[in-house]
Coordinates of C-alpha atoms and ligand atoms in Angstrom, one line a residue:
M1 CA 0.1 0.0 0.1
A2 CA 2.8 2.4 1.3
R3 CA 4.9 1.7 -1.8
I4 CA 1.9 2.4 -4.3
W5 CA 1.1 5.6 -2.5
R6 CA 4.7 6.6 -2.6
V7 CA 5.0 5.9 -6.3
S8 CA 1.6 7.9 -7.2
V9 CA 3.3 10.8 -5.3
T10 CA 6.4 10.5 -7.2
K11 CA 4.3 10.3 -10.3
H12 CA 2.3 13.5 -9.4
A13 CA 5.5 15.3 -8.6
R14 CA 6.9 14.5 -12.0
I15 CA 3.7 15.7 -13.8
V16 CA 3.8 18.9 -11.6
A17 CA 7.3 19.4 -12.6
L18 CA 6.6 18.7 -16.1
V19 CA 3.9 21.4 -16.3
I20 CA 6.2 24.0 -14.5
G21 CA 9.1 22.9 -17.0
S22 CA 6.8 23.5 -20.0
L23 CA 5.8 26.9 -18.4
L24 CA 9.5 28.0 -17.9
V25 CA 11.0 26.6 -21.3
G26 CA 10.5 29.3 -24.1
S27 CA 7.7 31.1 -22.3
T28 CA 7.8 34.8 -22.2
A29 CA 4.9 34.5 -19.8
I30 CA 7.4 33.7 -17.1
A31 CA 9.6 36.4 -18.4
Q32 CA 6.8 39.1 -17.8
T33 CA 5.8 37.6 -14.5
N34 CA 9.2 38.4 -13.2
Y35 CA 9.4 41.5 -15.1
Q36 CA 12.5 43.3 -14.5
P37 CA 12.2 46.8 -16.2
A38 CA 15.2 47.6 -18.6
P39 CA 17.2 50.4 -17.4
E40 CA 15.9 52.6 -20.4
N41 CA 12.4 51.7 -19.1
L42 CA 13.1 53.0 -15.7
Q43 CA 14.6 56.1 -17.1
A44 CA 11.5 56.5 -19.4
R45 CA 9.4 56.1 -16.2
R46 CA 11.3 59.1 -14.6
E47 CA 10.9 61.3 -17.6
F48 CA 7.3 60.4 -17.6
Q49 CA 6.9 61.8 -14.2
D50 CA 8.9 64.8 -14.7
A51 CA 6.7 65.4 -17.8
K52 CA 3.6 65.8 -15.5
F53 CA 1.1 67.1 -18.5
G54 CA 0.0 65.3 -21.6
M55 CA -2.7 65.6 -24.2
F56 CA -5.0 63.1 -24.7
I57 CA -6.6 62.9 -28.2
H58 CA -9.6 60.8 -29.2
W59 CA -10.1 60.7 -32.8
G60 CA -11.6 58.4 -35.0
V61 CA -14.5 57.8 -37.7
Y62 CA -17.0 58.2 -34.9
S63 CA -16.2 61.8 -34.9
V64 CA -18.2 62.3 -38.1
L65 CA -21.3 61.9 -36.0
G66 CA -20.5 64.1 -33.2
A67 CA -21.7 62.1 -30.4
G68 CA -18.6 60.9 -28.8
E69 CA -16.6 57.8 -29.3
W70 CA -19.2 55.2 -28.2
V71 CA -21.8 56.3 -30.7
F72 CA -21.5 52.6 -32.4
H73 CA -23.0 51.2 -29.0
D74 CA -25.0 54.0 -27.8
H75 CA -27.1 54.1 -31.1
T76 CA -26.9 50.4 -31.3
L77 CA -25.9 50.8 -34.9
T78 CA -25.3 47.7 -37.1
L79 CA -22.2 46.7 -38.5
D80 CA -23.4 47.7 -42.1
E81 CA -24.3 51.0 -40.9
Y82 CA -21.3 51.8 -39.1
N83 CA -19.2 50.5 -42.0
R84 CA -20.5 53.5 -44.1
L85 CA -18.8 55.8 -41.5
P86 CA -15.4 55.8 -43.0
L87 CA -16.4 57.0 -46.3
F88 CA -17.2 60.4 -44.8
F89 CA -14.0 60.7 -43.0
D90 CA -11.8 62.9 -44.9
P91 CA -10.0 65.3 -42.6
E92 CA -8.6 67.8 -45.2
K93 CA -7.7 70.1 -42.3
F94 CA -5.8 67.9 -40.4
D95 CA -2.4 69.5 -39.7
A96 CA 0.1 67.6 -37.6
K97 CA 2.1 70.5 -37.0
A98 CA -0.5 72.4 -35.6
W99 CA -1.6 69.9 -33.4
V100 CA 1.8 69.3 -31.9
A101 CA 2.4 73.2 -31.5
L102 CA -1.0 73.4 -29.6
A103 CA 0.1 70.8 -27.2
K104 CA 3.6 72.5 -26.7
A105 CA 2.0 75.9 -26.2
A106 CA -0.3 74.4 -23.6
G107 CA 2.8 73.3 -21.8
M108 CA 2.1 69.7 -22.5
K109 CA 5.0 67.3 -22.9
Y110 CA 3.6 64.3 -24.5
I111 CA 0.4 63.2 -26.6
T112 CA -1.6 60.0 -26.3
I113 CA -3.9 59.3 -29.3
T114 CA -6.4 56.9 -30.3
S115 CA -4.7 54.5 -32.5
R116 CA -7.9 52.6 -32.5
H117 CA -10.8 52.7 -30.1
H118 CA -13.6 50.0 -29.5
D119 CA -15.0 50.3 -32.9
G120 CA -11.7 48.7 -33.5
F121 CA -11.1 51.2 -36.7
A122 CA -7.2 51.5 -37.1
M123 CA -6.5 55.2 -37.6
F124 CA -3.1 53.9 -39.2
D125 CA -1.8 52.1 -41.9
S126 CA -2.2 48.5 -40.9
K127 CA -1.7 45.4 -43.0
V128 CA -3.5 43.1 -40.4
S129 CA -6.8 44.0 -41.8
D130 CA -8.3 46.5 -44.2
W131 CA -10.8 48.1 -41.2
N132 CA -8.0 51.1 -41.2
I133 CA -8.0 54.8 -42.4
V134 CA -5.8 54.2 -45.4
Q135 CA -8.0 51.5 -47.0
R136 CA -11.3 52.6 -46.0
T137 CA -11.5 56.4 -46.3
P138 CA -11.3 59.0 -49.0
Y139 CA -8.3 60.5 -47.0
K140 CA -6.1 57.7 -47.6
K141 CA -3.4 58.7 -45.3
D142 CA -1.8 57.9 -42.1
P143 CA -2.2 60.6 -39.6
L144 CA -0.4 58.8 -36.8
K145 CA 2.7 58.8 -39.1
M146 CA 2.5 62.5 -39.7
L147 CA 1.9 63.2 -36.0
A148 CA 4.9 60.8 -35.1
E149 CA 7.2 62.6 -37.3
E150 CA 6.1 65.9 -36.0
C151 CA 6.3 64.9 -32.3
H152 CA 9.9 63.8 -33.2
R153 CA 10.6 67.0 -34.9
Q154 CA 9.2 69.2 -31.9
G155 CA 10.5 67.0 -29.0
I156 CA 7.2 65.6 -27.7
K157 CA 6.6 62.1 -26.8
L158 CA 3.7 60.2 -28.5
F159 CA 1.9 57.2 -26.8
F160 CA -0.6 55.2 -28.6
Y161 CA -4.0 54.4 -27.0
Y162 CA -5.1 50.8 -28.1
S163 CA -8.5 49.4 -27.4
Q164 CA -8.4 45.8 -26.4
L165 CA -12.2 45.7 -26.7
D166 CA -13.5 45.5 -30.3
W167 CA -17.2 46.0 -31.3
H168 CA -16.3 45.2 -35.1
N169 CA -14.0 42.1 -35.3
P170 CA -15.9 38.8 -35.6
N171 CA -13.2 37.1 -33.5
Y172 CA -13.7 39.4 -30.4
Y173 CA -15.8 36.5 -29.3
P174 CA -17.3 35.4 -27.0
R175 CA -18.4 39.1 -26.8
G176 CA -18.2 41.1 -23.7
A177 CA -20.2 43.2 -21.3
T178 CA -20.7 46.1 -23.7
S179 CA -21.6 44.1 -26.9
W180 CA -24.9 44.1 -28.5
N181 CA -26.5 42.4 -31.4
N182 CA -24.7 44.4 -34.4
G183 CA -24.7 41.5 -36.9
R184 CA -21.6 39.8 -36.1
P185 CA -21.7 35.9 -36.3
D186 CA -22.1 34.0 -33.1
G187 CA -18.7 32.6 -33.4
G188 CA -15.1 33.4 -33.6
D189 CA -11.4 32.7 -32.8
W190 CA -10.4 34.5 -29.4
N191 CA -6.8 33.5 -29.8
S192 CA -6.5 34.5 -33.4
Y193 CA -7.9 38.0 -32.2
L194 CA -5.3 38.5 -29.7
D195 CA -2.2 36.8 -31.1
D196 CA -2.7 37.6 -34.7
Y197 CA -4.8 40.8 -35.0
M198 CA -4.0 42.7 -31.8
D199 CA -0.5 41.7 -31.4
G200 CA 0.0 42.2 -35.3
Q201 CA -1.3 45.7 -34.9
L202 CA 0.9 46.4 -31.9
R203 CA 4.0 45.0 -33.6
E204 CA 3.0 47.6 -36.6
L205 CA 2.7 50.4 -33.9
L206 CA 6.0 49.5 -32.3
T207 CA 7.7 49.3 -35.5
N208 CA 6.7 51.8 -37.9
Y209 CA 6.7 55.0 -36.0
G210 CA 10.1 55.3 -34.6
P211 CA 10.6 55.4 -30.8
I212 CA 7.1 55.5 -29.1
G213 CA 6.3 56.7 -25.6
G214 CA 4.2 53.6 -24.9
I215 CA 0.9 51.8 -25.2
W216 CA -2.2 53.0 -23.2
F217 CA -4.5 50.0 -23.0
D218 CA -8.2 50.2 -22.5
G219 CA -11.1 48.0 -22.6
M220 CA -10.1 45.1 -20.9
W221 CA -12.8 45.4 -18.3
D222 CA -15.2 44.5 -21.1
K223 CA -14.4 40.8 -20.5
P224 CA -12.8 40.8 -16.9
D225 CA -12.6 37.1 -16.7
A226 CA -11.2 36.3 -20.2
D227 CA -7.4 35.3 -20.9
W228 CA -6.1 38.3 -22.5
H229 CA -2.5 36.7 -23.0
L230 CA -1.2 39.8 -21.3
P231 CA 2.2 38.2 -20.7
K232 CA 2.9 37.5 -24.2
T233 CA 1.5 40.9 -25.5
Y234 CA 3.6 42.7 -22.9
A235 CA 6.8 40.9 -23.5
L236 CA 6.2 41.7 -27.4
I237 CA 6.0 45.4 -26.6
H238 CA 9.1 45.5 -24.3
Q239 CA 11.1 43.3 -26.5
L240 CA 10.3 45.6 -29.5
Q241 CA 10.9 48.8 -27.5
P242 CA 12.2 48.2 -24.1
A243 CA 11.7 52.0 -23.1
A244 CA 7.9 52.0 -24.2
L245 CA 5.7 52.3 -21.1
I246 CA 2.6 50.0 -20.8
I247 CA -0.2 52.0 -19.3
P248 CA -3.1 49.8 -18.8
N249 CA -6.6 51.5 -17.9
H250 CA -8.2 48.2 -16.7
H251 CA -9.2 49.8 -13.3
Q252 CA -7.4 47.1 -11.4
T253 CA -4.1 46.8 -9.3
P254 CA -1.0 46.7 -11.5
R255 CA 0.1 43.4 -12.9
P256 CA 3.5 42.4 -13.9
G257 CA 4.7 44.0 -17.2
E258 CA 2.9 47.2 -16.4
D259 CA 5.0 50.4 -16.1
V260 CA 2.3 53.1 -15.1
Q261 CA -1.0 53.0 -13.1
T262 CA -3.6 55.1 -14.6
F263 CA -6.7 56.4 -13.2
E264 CA -9.8 57.5 -15.3
R265 CA -11.6 60.9 -14.2
D266 CA -9.9 60.4 -10.8
L267 CA -7.0 61.3 -8.8
P268 CA -5.0 58.3 -7.9
G269 CA -6.6 56.2 -5.1
Q270 CA -10.0 58.2 -5.1
N271 CA -12.8 56.2 -6.6
T272 CA -15.2 59.0 -7.3
A273 CA -15.7 57.5 -10.8
G274 CA -17.2 54.2 -9.3
F275 CA -15.0 51.9 -11.3
N276 CA -11.3 52.7 -10.1
T277 CA -9.3 50.8 -7.8
T278 CA -8.5 52.7 -4.4
T279 CA -5.2 51.0 -4.1
I280 CA -2.2 52.8 -5.4
N281 CA 1.1 51.0 -6.4
T282 CA 3.7 53.4 -4.9
Q283 CA 6.5 51.6 -7.2
L284 CA 5.0 52.9 -10.4
P285 CA 4.5 56.5 -12.0
L286 CA 0.7 57.6 -11.8
E287 CA -1.5 59.1 -14.3
S288 CA -4.9 60.7 -14.1
C289 CA -6.9 61.4 -17.2
D290 CA -10.0 63.8 -17.7
T291 CA -11.6 65.7 -20.4
L292 CA -11.7 69.3 -21.2
N293 CA -15.3 69.3 -21.7
G294 CA -17.4 66.1 -20.9
S295 CA -16.7 64.0 -23.7
W296 CA -13.7 62.1 -25.2
G297 CA -14.7 61.8 -28.7
F298 CA -16.0 65.0 -30.5
N299 CA -19.3 65.7 -29.1
I300 CA -21.3 68.5 -30.7
S301 CA -23.8 69.0 -27.9
D302 CA -21.2 69.1 -25.2
A303 CA -20.6 72.6 -24.2
K304 CA -19.2 71.8 -20.5
Y305 CA -16.0 73.3 -21.1
K306 CA -13.9 73.5 -18.1
S307 CA -12.4 76.9 -17.3
P308 CA -8.6 77.5 -17.6
A309 CA -8.5 77.9 -13.7
E310 CA -10.3 74.7 -13.2
L311 CA -7.9 73.0 -15.5
E312 CA -5.0 74.2 -13.8
R313 CA -6.3 73.2 -10.6
K314 CA -6.6 69.8 -11.8
L315 CA -3.0 69.8 -12.8
V316 CA -1.8 71.0 -9.5
Q317 CA -4.1 68.5 -7.9
A318 CA -2.6 65.7 -10.0
A319 CA 1.0 66.8 -9.3
G320 CA 0.5 67.0 -5.6
N321 CA -0.9 63.6 -5.6
N322 CA 2.6 62.5 -7.5
S323 CA 0.5 62.0 -10.7
N324 CA 0.6 63.4 -14.3
L325 CA -2.5 64.9 -15.7
L326 CA -3.6 63.6 -19.3
L327 CA -6.2 66.0 -20.6
N328 CA -8.3 65.1 -23.4
I329 CA -9.7 66.9 -26.3
G330 CA -11.9 65.4 -29.3
P331 CA -10.7 67.0 -32.6
Q332 CA -13.5 67.6 -35.3
P333 CA -13.9 65.1 -38.1
N334 CA -12.4 67.8 -40.5
G335 CA -9.0 67.4 -38.5
E336 CA -9.6 71.0 -36.7
I337 CA -9.3 71.4 -33.0
Q338 CA -12.2 73.7 -32.2
Q339 CA -11.6 77.2 -30.6
E340 CA -13.3 76.5 -27.3
F341 CA -10.4 73.9 -26.7
S342 CA -7.5 75.7 -28.1
T343 CA -8.2 79.1 -26.2
R344 CA -8.5 77.3 -22.9
L345 CA -5.3 75.3 -23.5
L346 CA -3.4 78.3 -24.6
A347 CA -4.5 80.0 -21.2
V348 CA -3.2 76.9 -19.3
G349 CA 0.1 77.2 -21.0
D350 CA 0.2 80.9 -20.5
W351 CA -0.2 80.0 -16.7
L352 CA 2.5 77.3 -16.7
S353 CA 4.8 79.5 -18.2
K354 CA 4.9 81.5 -14.8
Y355 CA 3.8 78.5 -12.5
G356 CA 5.6 75.6 -14.4
N357 CA 8.7 75.3 -11.9
S358 CA 6.3 74.3 -9.2
I359 CA 5.0 71.5 -11.5
Y360 CA 7.5 70.1 -13.9
G361 CA 10.2 67.5 -12.7
T362 CA 8.6 67.5 -9.2
R363 CA 7.1 64.7 -7.3
G364 CA 4.2 64.6 -4.7
G365 CA 5.5 66.7 -1.7
P366 CA 6.0 65.7 1.9
I367 CA 2.9 67.1 3.2
A368 CA -0.3 65.1 2.5
P369 CA -3.0 66.8 0.2
G370 CA -5.5 68.7 2.1
D371 CA -8.6 70.7 1.7
W372 CA -6.4 73.9 1.8
G373 CA -4.2 72.5 -1.3
V374 CA -1.1 70.4 -2.0
T375 CA 2.6 70.4 -2.0
T376 CA 5.1 69.2 -4.7
Q377 CA 8.8 68.8 -4.2
K378 CA 11.7 69.0 -6.3
D379 CA 15.4 68.7 -5.0
N380 CA 15.6 71.0 -1.8
K381 CA 12.3 73.1 -2.6
I382 CA 9.1 72.3 -1.4
Y383 CA 6.1 74.1 -3.4
V384 CA 3.1 74.7 -1.2
H385 CA 0.1 75.1 -3.5
V386 CA -2.7 77.2 -1.6
L387 CA -5.7 76.4 -3.7
S388 CA -8.4 77.3 -1.1
W389 CA -7.7 79.2 2.1
R390 CA -8.9 82.4 3.0
A391 CA -7.3 83.1 6.5
P392 CA -3.9 84.9 6.7
L393 CA -2.1 81.9 8.4
L394 CA -1.9 78.4 7.1
A395 CA -0.6 75.6 9.7
L396 CA 1.0 72.7 8.0
P397 CA 2.0 69.4 9.8
P398 CA 5.6 68.8 10.7
I399 CA 8.4 67.7 8.0
P400 CA 11.8 66.3 9.1
S401 CA 13.8 68.9 7.3
K402 CA 14.5 72.5 8.4
V403 CA 13.0 75.2 6.3
V404 CA 15.6 78.0 5.8
K405 CA 13.5 80.4 3.5
A406 CA 10.0 80.9 2.2
N407 CA 9.2 82.7 -0.7
S408 CA 6.3 83.5 -3.1
L409 CA 6.9 81.7 -6.3
L410 CA 5.6 84.5 -8.4
D411 CA 7.6 87.6 -7.1
A412 CA 10.0 86.0 -4.9
A413 CA 9.0 88.1 -2.2
A414 CA 9.8 86.8 1.3
V415 CA 7.0 85.0 3.0
E416 CA 6.8 85.1 6.9
F417 CA 6.9 81.4 8.7
T418 CA 7.7 79.9 11.8
Q419 CA 8.7 76.1 12.2
N420 CA 8.7 74.1 15.5
A421 CA 8.1 70.4 16.3
D422 CA 4.2 70.8 15.8
G423 CA 4.6 72.2 12.1
I424 CA 5.0 75.0 10.0
I425 CA 2.9 78.2 10.1
V426 CA 3.2 80.3 6.9
K427 CA 1.8 83.7 6.2
V428 CA 0.0 83.4 2.9
P429 CA 0.1 86.1 0.6
P430 CA -3.5 87.9 0.4
S431 CA -5.5 86.1 -2.0
N432 CA -6.5 87.8 -5.2
S433 CA -9.9 86.2 -6.3
E434 CA -8.5 86.0 -9.8
E435 CA -5.6 83.7 -8.8
T436 CA -5.8 79.8 -9.3
D437 CA -3.1 79.0 -7.0
R438 CA -0.9 80.6 -4.7
V439 CA 2.6 79.0 -4.6
I440 CA 5.1 79.4 -1.6
V441 CA 8.3 78.0 -2.2
L442 CA 9.7 76.6 1.1
T443 CA 13.6 76.1 0.7
L444 CA 15.4 73.3 2.8
A445 CA 18.7 73.1 4.6
N446 CA 21.2 70.4 4.1
S447 CA 20.3 69.2 0.7
H448 CA 21.8 69.8 -2.7
Ligands
H79_501 O1 -11.4 56.1 -24.2 C1 -12.5 56.8 -23.3 C2 -13.7 56.0 -23.0 O2 -14.3 55.8 -24.3 C3 -13.4 54.9 -22.4 N1 -12.0 55.2 -21.5 C4 -11.8 56.7 -21.9 C5 -10.5 56.8 -21.7 C6 -14.3 54.4 -21.4 N2 -15.0 53.6 -21.5 N3 -15.8 53.2 -20.7 N4 -15.8 54.3 -20.0 C7 -14.9 54.9 -20.3 C8 -16.7 54.4 -18.6 C9 -16.3 53.2 -17.9 C10 -17.4 52.1 -17.8 C11 -17.3 51.1 -17.2 FE1 -18.1 49.4 -17.3 C12 -17.9 50.8 -15.8 C13 -16.2 50.1 -17.0 C14 -16.4 49.2 -16.3 C15 -17.5 49.5 -15.5 C16 -19.8 49.7 -18.5 C17 -20.0 48.9 -17.4 C18 -18.6 49.1 -19.1 C19 -18.5 47.9 -18.6 C20 -19.3 47.8 -17.7

C-alpha cells in the first residue's frame, strides 16, 4: 500500500515538474511575471513623471457623427451602418504640426492618441486588416505617421491608446459586457484575435513610428474574466521597444509587465468615478486622465468646457498627488481642433509659463494633500500650492527637514513663517480672487 502511495506521489510530482518545466521553457509569460524593467524603461518612467502634463486625443471615424466615441454602441448601430462612416471621414484640415504646436503651447510634454478605439477602426496604416483609415476612407493617409514625425521634430513623446475591446471584429468572441447584436456571427477565434490581430497591430505600432512613448490600453474591463494573453503581449512590446511604457486602464491594481498606473477621471486612489481601484502602487508612476469638456470623442452637443482655472487646479491636484494629468480633447472630423479647446489650452500654457517650476520635474510633496491644497517637491524646494484658504495663516504638519527660507513663487517676495516640532505656519500672501493657485516655495537646509 505504502509503496503504491509513494509511487503515485512521485508520479504526481513528475507531472507537476513537467507542467512547471513547460511553462518555463520558451515561455515569455514567465519572463514578464518576473518582470524586471530595462534600464531605459526605468529612465522613461522618470521622464514620464517629470513631464506631468499630456494631451489625450480621441479621434476616429466616430467623430463624423459628433456624438462621442461610443456612438456605435450608444445608438446600437449595425455593422453595415457603421461601415459607412469611414466613407465620410476626410480630415482635409488635419495639420500634425498645428496639433503638436498646440500641445506644446499648452505646456504639455506628451501626446496620447487613439490608434484605435472600441470600434476597432485603425487610424493608421495597418496590414493586419483593411478596417483602417488608409484603405477605407477617402483620406487614404496615415495621420499617426504624420503625428509621429512631427512629435519627433518638436520633441514631444507620442503614446498610442489601443482598445483591447473590439465591437467590430468577429473574432472578439465570446463578446463582452458592452456588446449588442450588431450583426456579427455567433462564433469567432479569440486566440487569433489576440495573437494575430491585436499583437500584429501592436507590432506595427511599435515598428513603423520610430521610438514611441508607450501603449495606453483600454477596454479589458469588457471581459474581466477572459485570458487576454497579457504576458505575451507585454513581452512583445518590451522586446520591440524596451523603453515603451505599458499603461493599462483596466481599473485594477497593476500586474507584472505594466509600467504606469492610470486612473480615469479620478485622482489616484479616489474612486469618485465608481470603477477605479483605491489601491495605489507606490513603485509606479501615476497618471490621471480627464476631459476638457465632458466627452472624449468629438461631441457637438457638449459645451461643458472646464475653465482654465479648473484645468490648472486639476493639474496642481494631480502633481500634488504624485501624478500626471492627461487632458483630453476630441478634434473635429475635419481635423481641426475647435477654438473652445485651443483658447483654454493656451490659457493653461500661459499660466504654466509662470508656475511651471512648481509642477514640471516635481514629485508629490512631503505634506499630504488637504482641503487647503497640495505640495510638490523638487530637490531642496517644497512648493506649497494654496488652492483654497482664506485666512492669513496656514498651519502645516511637521516635516523632517529644516526650512531656511520661504518665498512667494511669482515675485520671490519673502513669506513669513515659523517652524517647530508641531509643524510650520506660513503667512499666506493675500488672495487675489482671480488667482488659481498661490505658490509658496520653502527652501530646505542640508540638501543639494
Ligand atoms: O476612451 C475613453 C472612453 O471611451 C473609455 N475610456 C476613456 C479613456 C471608457 N469606456 N468606458 N468608460 C470609459 C466608462 C467606464 C465604464 C465602466 Fe463598465 C464601468 C467600465 C466598467 C464599469 C460599462 C459597464 C462598461 C463595462 C461595464
